[in-house]
Amino acid sequence: MNFGFDTALLALVKLLFVVGGGLYFLFAFVVIRQIAIMKKTLITPLEIEISILGWLHLALTASLFLYFLFGL
Amino acid sequence: MPEVFNAPKSKDKNKFNGHRHVDEYSEIMSQEKPTRNYFKAFLPKPQKTAFDTQTGEENIILLLRQHPVTLFKQVVMVIIAVILPLLSSGSFFTDFLPASYILGLNLGWYLLVFSYTLATFLTWFYSVYIISDERIIDVDFVSLLFKDVSSAKIDAIQDISSKTSGFLASIINYGTVYIQTAGEQREIQFENIPQPAKVAAILNELMLEEEREKIEGRVQ
C-alpha cells in the first residue's frame, strides 16, 4: 500500500520534472532567438562568443530534459 | 594644374559629407583613445562596432553601458544561489527523494543559476546608450523578452543635465544624464553611466558643432 503510494508520488514528481524541463528547453530556444535580435541591434566583434553561450545554454537544457526523461 | 584637381588637404580628410571628425571639434574626445575592450561601460570611439539603424555617414562617438557596480546585487544573488545547495545538503528532500532525483534537482538548480547569469549579462551588455555624430540612442533590454529603443537627433536636444547621487556613486563616479529633447520622446535618460559630467560635456560639444554646421551651411 505504502509502496504503491511512494511509486505514484515519484511518478508525479518525475512528470513535474519532465514538464518543467520541457518548458525550460523551450525557454532556451527563446534565449537563442533573443540573442539573434540583440546581435542585430548592436554589432560587435564578440558575436561568436555570445552565440556560443546561447547554444551552450540550449545544449545544457536539452541534456537536463533528456536526463529527466530517461535518467530518473 | 587647377586647384580643383588637387588632393584634399589633411584637415579635410576627416570630413564625411560635411561632418568633421569628432577629434577636430571635441576637446574631450580628442584625448580619448579608440577602445577595443568591448566589456567596458565607457567606450569612446569603439572599433568594429555598429548598430542596426546606423546610416552610412554616421559614426559612433561614444558607447555607454550602466556601470558594472550596478550589477552588484545580481552578483551577490548568484553567489548565494551557488552555495545554497551545499548548505542545504541535509534537507528533507534527501529523505524523501532517491539520489537520481536529488542529482536532477541540483543540476536543474545550477542550470537556472547559469540562465539567470546569462540573462543578466546579456541584458547589461546589450542595453547601451549610443552617442553618434548625428543622434543619441537609448537601447533598453529590460529583460530578455522586452526591448525598447528611443532616439533623438543631436539638434533636437534642448537641455542636458547630469546627476550623481549617493555615496557609492560619488566615489566611483557614476550617475544619470538627463537629456530633454524637442522630439516625440521628451526625455532620454542615460542611467547609471560612468563619468556622467564628462558625457554631458561631450553632448554639449556635439550640440555646438551642430550649430556650427548650420551656420556654415554644412548641413545636408
CSV table of C-alpha atoms in Angstrom, one decimal:
chain,number,residue,atom,x,y,z
A,1,MET,CA,0.0,0.0,0.0
A,2,ASN,CA,2.7,2.3,1.1
A,3,PHE,CA,5.0,1.1,-1.7
A,4,GLY,CA,2.2,1.9,-4.2
A,5,PHE,CA,1.8,5.4,-2.8
A,6,ASP,CA,5.5,6.1,-3.0
A,7,THR,CA,5.7,4.9,-6.6
A,8,ALA,CA,2.8,7.1,-7.6
A,9,LEU,CA,4.3,10.1,-5.8
A,10,LEU,CA,7.6,9.6,-7.5
A,11,ALA,CA,5.9,9.2,-10.9
A,12,LEU,CA,4.1,12.5,-10.2
A,13,VAL,CA,7.4,14.2,-9.3
A,14,LYS,CA,9.0,12.8,-12.4
A,15,LEU,CA,6.2,14.2,-14.5
A,16,LEU,CA,6.7,17.6,-13.0
A,17,PHE,CA,10.4,17.4,-13.7
A,18,VAL,CA,9.8,16.4,-17.3
A,19,VAL,CA,7.2,19.1,-17.9
A,20,GLY,CA,9.5,21.7,-16.2
A,21,GLY,CA,12.5,20.5,-18.2
A,22,GLY,CA,10.5,20.7,-21.4
A,23,LEU,CA,9.4,24.3,-20.7
A,24,TYR,CA,12.9,25.2,-19.8
A,25,PHE,CA,14.1,23.7,-23.1
A,26,LEU,CA,11.6,25.9,-25.0
A,27,PHE,CA,12.8,28.9,-23.0
A,28,ALA,CA,16.4,28.2,-24.1
A,29,PHE,CA,15.1,28.5,-27.7
A,30,VAL,CA,13.7,31.9,-26.8
A,31,VAL,CA,17.1,32.9,-25.5
A,32,ILE,CA,18.7,31.9,-28.8
A,33,ARG,CA,16.1,34.0,-30.7
A,34,GLN,CA,16.6,36.9,-28.4
A,35,ILE,CA,20.4,36.7,-28.7
A,36,ALA,CA,19.9,37.0,-32.5
A,37,ILE,CA,17.8,40.1,-32.0
A,38,MET,CA,20.4,41.6,-29.6
A,39,LYS,CA,23.2,40.9,-32.1
A,40,LYS,CA,21.3,42.6,-34.8
A,41,THR,CA,20.7,45.7,-32.6
A,42,LEU,CA,24.3,46.1,-31.6
A,43,ILE,CA,27.0,44.7,-33.8
A,44,THR,CA,30.3,43.9,-32.0
A,45,PRO,CA,33.2,41.5,-32.7
A,46,LEU,CA,32.0,39.4,-29.8
A,47,GLU,CA,29.1,37.9,-31.7
A,48,ILE,CA,30.5,34.4,-32.0
A,49,GLU,CA,31.4,34.1,-28.3
A,50,ILE,CA,27.9,35.3,-27.3
A,51,SER,CA,26.2,32.9,-29.7
A,52,ILE,CA,28.3,30.0,-28.3
A,53,LEU,CA,27.0,31.0,-24.8
A,54,GLY,CA,23.4,30.7,-26.1
A,55,TRP,CA,24.0,27.4,-27.8
A,56,LEU,CA,25.8,26.0,-24.7
A,57,HIS,CA,22.7,27.1,-22.7
A,58,LEU,CA,20.5,25.3,-25.1
A,59,ALA,CA,22.6,22.1,-25.1
A,60,LEU,CA,22.6,22.1,-21.3
A,61,THR,CA,18.9,22.4,-21.0
A,62,ALA,CA,18.4,19.7,-23.7
A,63,SER,CA,20.7,17.4,-21.6
A,64,LEU,CA,18.8,18.1,-18.5
A,65,PHE,CA,15.5,17.4,-20.2
A,66,LEU,CA,16.8,14.1,-21.5
A,67,TYR,CA,18.1,13.3,-18.0
A,68,PHE,CA,14.7,14.0,-16.6
A,69,LEU,CA,13.1,11.9,-19.3
A,70,PHE,CA,15.3,8.8,-19.3
A,71,GLY,CA,17.6,9.1,-16.2
A,72,LEU,CA,15.0,9.3,-13.5
B,1,MET,CA,47.2,72.2,-62.6
B,2,PRO,CA,44.0,73.8,-61.4
B,3,GLU,CA,43.3,73.8,-57.6
B,4,VAL,CA,40.2,71.7,-58.1
B,5,PHE,CA,42.3,68.6,-59.1
B,6,ASN,CA,44.5,68.7,-56.0
B,7,ALA,CA,44.0,66.1,-53.4
B,8,PRO,CA,42.2,67.2,-50.2
B,9,LYS,CA,44.3,68.7,-47.5
B,10,SER,CA,44.9,66.7,-44.3
B,11,LYS,CA,42.2,68.7,-42.4
B,12,ASP,CA,39.6,67.9,-44.9
B,13,LYS,CA,40.4,64.2,-45.0
B,14,ASN,CA,38.2,63.5,-42.0
B,15,LYS,CA,35.2,65.3,-43.4
B,16,PHE,CA,32.3,62.9,-44.1
B,17,ASN,CA,29.6,64.7,-46.2
B,18,GLY,CA,30.0,68.0,-44.3
B,19,HIS,CA,30.8,66.3,-41.0
B,20,ARG,CA,34.1,66.9,-39.3
B,21,HIS,CA,35.7,64.1,-37.4
B,22,VAL,CA,34.9,64.3,-33.7
B,23,ASP,CA,38.6,64.9,-32.7
B,24,GLU,CA,38.6,68.1,-34.7
B,25,TYR,CA,35.9,69.8,-32.6
B,26,SER,CA,35.7,67.9,-29.3
B,27,GLU,CA,38.5,68.6,-26.9
B,28,ILE,CA,37.4,65.8,-24.6
B,29,MET,CA,37.0,63.2,-27.3
B,30,SER,CA,40.4,64.1,-28.9
B,31,GLN,CA,42.0,63.0,-25.7
B,32,GLU,CA,40.1,59.6,-25.6
B,33,LYS,CA,41.7,56.7,-27.4
B,34,PRO,CA,39.6,54.3,-29.5
B,35,THR,CA,38.8,51.3,-27.5
B,36,ARG,CA,38.9,47.6,-28.3
B,37,ASN,CA,37.7,46.3,-24.9
B,38,TYR,CA,34.0,45.7,-25.5
B,39,PHE,CA,33.2,44.8,-21.9
B,40,LYS,CA,33.8,48.3,-20.6
B,41,ALA,CA,30.9,50.6,-19.7
B,42,PHE,CA,32.6,53.7,-21.2
B,43,LEU,CA,33.7,53.0,-24.8
B,44,PRO,CA,35.0,56.1,-26.7
B,45,LYS,CA,35.2,55.7,-30.5
B,46,PRO,CA,34.5,51.9,-30.3
B,47,GLN,CA,36.1,50.0,-33.2
B,48,LYS,CA,34.3,47.4,-35.3
B,49,THR,CA,31.0,48.3,-33.7
B,50,ALA,CA,27.8,49.3,-35.3
B,51,PHE,CA,24.1,49.5,-34.6
B,52,ASP,CA,21.1,48.4,-36.7
B,53,THR,CA,19.8,51.8,-37.7
B,54,GLN,CA,23.2,53.4,-38.4
B,55,THR,CA,23.5,55.3,-41.6
B,56,GLY,CA,26.5,55.2,-43.9
B,57,GLU,CA,27.9,58.6,-42.8
B,58,GLU,CA,27.1,58.2,-39.1
B,59,ASN,CA,30.0,57.4,-36.7
B,60,ILE,CA,29.7,56.2,-33.1
B,61,ILE,CA,31.4,58.6,-30.9
B,62,LEU,CA,30.7,57.1,-27.5
B,63,LEU,CA,29.0,53.8,-26.4
B,64,LEU,CA,27.9,53.6,-22.8
B,65,ARG,CA,26.5,50.9,-20.5
B,66,GLN,CA,25.4,51.0,-16.9
B,67,HIS,CA,28.3,51.0,-14.6
B,68,PRO,CA,29.3,47.4,-13.6
B,69,VAL,CA,28.8,48.3,-9.9
B,70,THR,CA,25.0,48.4,-10.6
B,71,LEU,CA,25.2,44.6,-11.1
B,72,PHE,CA,26.4,44.1,-7.5
B,73,LYS,CA,23.0,42.8,-6.3
B,74,GLN,CA,22.8,40.3,-9.1
B,75,VAL,CA,26.4,39.1,-8.4
B,76,VAL,CA,25.6,38.6,-4.7
B,77,MET,CA,22.4,36.7,-5.6
B,78,VAL,CA,24.4,34.3,-7.9
B,79,ILE,CA,27.0,33.6,-5.3
B,80,ILE,CA,24.3,32.8,-2.7
B,81,ALA,CA,22.5,30.6,-5.3
B,82,VAL,CA,25.7,28.7,-6.0
B,83,ILE,CA,26.4,27.9,-2.4
B,84,LEU,CA,22.8,27.3,-1.3
B,85,PRO,CA,22.6,23.6,-2.4
B,86,LEU,CA,25.8,22.9,-0.5
B,87,LEU,CA,24.4,24.4,2.7
B,88,SER,CA,21.1,22.5,2.4
B,89,SER,CA,22.6,19.1,1.5
B,90,GLY,CA,20.9,17.5,4.6
B,91,SER,CA,17.5,18.9,3.7
B,92,PHE,CA,14.2,16.9,3.9
B,93,PHE,CA,14.4,16.3,0.1
B,94,THR,CA,17.2,13.7,0.7
B,95,ASP,CA,15.0,11.7,3.0
B,96,PHE,CA,12.1,11.7,0.5
B,97,LEU,CA,13.6,11.5,-3.0
B,98,PRO,CA,16.0,8.9,-4.5
B,99,ALA,CA,19.6,10.0,-5.3
B,100,SER,CA,18.9,10.4,-9.0
B,101,TYR,CA,16.1,12.9,-8.3
B,102,ILE,CA,18.4,14.9,-6.0
B,103,LEU,CA,21.0,15.0,-8.7
B,104,GLY,CA,18.4,16.2,-11.2
B,105,LEU,CA,17.3,18.9,-8.7
B,106,ASN,CA,20.8,20.1,-8.2
B,107,LEU,CA,21.6,20.1,-11.9
B,108,GLY,CA,18.4,22.0,-12.6
B,109,TRP,CA,19.2,24.5,-9.9
B,110,TYR,CA,22.7,25.2,-11.2
B,111,LEU,CA,21.3,25.5,-14.8
B,112,LEU,CA,18.8,28.0,-13.5
B,113,VAL,CA,21.7,30.0,-12.0
B,114,PHE,CA,23.5,29.8,-15.3
B,115,SER,CA,20.4,31.0,-17.1
B,116,TYR,CA,20.0,33.9,-14.7
B,117,THR,CA,23.7,34.9,-15.0
B,118,LEU,CA,23.5,34.7,-18.8
B,119,ALA,CA,20.2,36.7,-19.0
B,120,THR,CA,21.7,39.4,-16.6
B,121,PHE,CA,24.9,39.6,-18.6
B,122,LEU,CA,23.1,39.8,-22.0
B,123,THR,CA,20.7,42.5,-20.7
B,124,TRP,CA,23.6,44.5,-19.4
B,125,PHE,CA,25.8,44.0,-22.4
B,126,TYR,CA,23.2,44.9,-25.0
B,127,SER,CA,21.4,47.7,-23.1
B,128,VAL,CA,23.5,50.5,-24.4
B,129,TYR,CA,23.4,54.3,-24.8
B,130,ILE,CA,24.9,55.3,-28.1
B,131,ILE,CA,26.1,58.8,-29.0
B,132,SER,CA,26.8,59.2,-32.7
B,133,ASP,CA,27.7,62.4,-34.5
B,134,GLU,CA,24.0,62.6,-35.6
B,135,ARG,CA,21.9,61.1,-32.8
B,136,ILE,CA,21.6,59.8,-29.3
B,137,ILE,CA,20.1,56.3,-29.0
B,138,ASP,CA,18.9,54.5,-25.9
B,139,VAL,CA,18.6,50.8,-26.3
B,140,ASP,CA,16.9,49.1,-23.4
B,141,PHE,CA,16.5,45.4,-22.9
B,142,VAL,CA,14.5,45.4,-19.7
B,143,SER,CA,14.5,41.7,-19.7
B,144,LEU,CA,15.3,39.0,-22.3
B,145,LEU,CA,11.9,39.5,-23.8
B,146,PHE,CA,11.4,43.2,-23.8
B,147,LYS,CA,13.2,45.7,-26.0
B,148,ASP,CA,12.7,49.5,-26.0
B,149,VAL,CA,14.7,51.8,-28.4
B,150,SER,CA,14.4,55.5,-28.4
B,151,SER,CA,16.5,58.1,-30.2
B,152,ALA,CA,16.8,61.8,-30.8
B,153,LYS,CA,18.8,63.9,-33.2
B,154,ILE,CA,21.5,66.0,-31.7
B,155,ASP,CA,19.9,69.2,-33.0
B,156,ALA,CA,16.7,68.3,-31.2
B,157,ILE,CA,18.4,68.3,-27.8
B,158,GLN,CA,17.2,71.2,-25.7
B,159,ASP,CA,18.8,70.7,-22.3
B,160,ILE,CA,21.3,68.4,-20.7
B,161,SER,CA,21.8,67.8,-17.0
B,162,SER,CA,23.7,65.2,-15.1
B,163,LYS,CA,23.1,63.8,-11.6
B,164,THR,CA,25.3,61.8,-9.3
B,165,SER,CA,23.6,60.8,-6.1
B,166,GLY,CA,24.7,58.6,-3.3
B,167,PHE,CA,27.9,57.7,-1.5
B,168,LEU,CA,29.0,54.9,-3.9
B,169,ALA,CA,28.0,56.9,-7.0
B,170,SER,CA,30.2,59.8,-5.8
B,171,ILE,CA,33.2,57.6,-5.0
B,172,ILE,CA,33.1,55.5,-8.2
B,173,ASN,CA,31.8,58.5,-10.4
B,174,TYR,CA,28.7,57.2,-12.0
B,175,GLY,CA,25.3,58.8,-12.4
B,176,THR,CA,22.5,59.7,-14.7
B,177,VAL,CA,22.4,62.1,-17.6
B,178,TYR,CA,19.0,63.6,-18.4
B,179,ILE,CA,18.5,64.8,-22.0
B,180,GLN,CA,15.5,67.0,-22.8
B,181,THR,CA,14.6,66.8,-26.4
B,182,ALA,CA,12.1,68.6,-28.7
B,183,GLY,CA,11.2,65.2,-30.3
B,184,GLU,CA,8.3,62.9,-29.5
B,185,GLN,CA,10.4,61.3,-26.7
B,186,ARG,CA,10.5,64.3,-24.4
B,187,GLU,CA,13.3,63.0,-22.2
B,188,ILE,CA,16.0,60.4,-22.7
B,189,GLN,CA,17.9,59.2,-19.7
B,190,PHE,CA,21.4,57.6,-19.7
B,191,GLU,CA,21.0,55.8,-16.4
B,192,ASN,CA,23.9,54.9,-14.1
B,193,ILE,CA,26.6,55.5,-16.6
B,194,PRO,CA,30.3,56.2,-15.7
B,195,GLN,CA,31.5,59.8,-15.8
B,196,PRO,CA,28.2,61.5,-16.3
B,197,ALA,CA,29.6,65.0,-16.2
B,198,LYS,CA,32.1,64.1,-19.0
B,199,VAL,CA,29.2,62.7,-21.1
B,200,ALA,CA,27.2,65.8,-20.6
B,201,ALA,CA,30.2,67.9,-21.7
B,202,ILE,CA,30.6,65.8,-24.8
B,203,LEU,CA,26.9,66.2,-25.7
B,204,ASN,CA,27.3,70.0,-25.3
B,205,GLU,CA,30.3,69.9,-27.7
B,206,LEU,CA,28.2,68.0,-30.2
B,207,MET,CA,25.3,70.4,-29.9
B,208,LEU,CA,27.7,73.3,-30.5
B,209,GLU,CA,29.1,71.5,-33.6
B,210,GLU,CA,25.6,71.0,-34.9
B,211,GLU,CA,25.0,74.8,-34.5
B,212,ARG,CA,28.3,75.5,-36.4
B,213,GLU,CA,27.3,73.1,-39.2
B,214,LYS,CA,24.0,75.0,-39.6
B,215,ILE,CA,25.8,78.4,-39.6
B,216,GLU,CA,28.5,77.3,-42.0
B,217,GLY,CA,25.9,75.6,-44.3
B,218,ARG,CA,27.4,72.1,-43.9
B,219,VAL,CA,24.0,70.6,-43.1
B,220,GLN,CA,22.7,68.3,-45.8
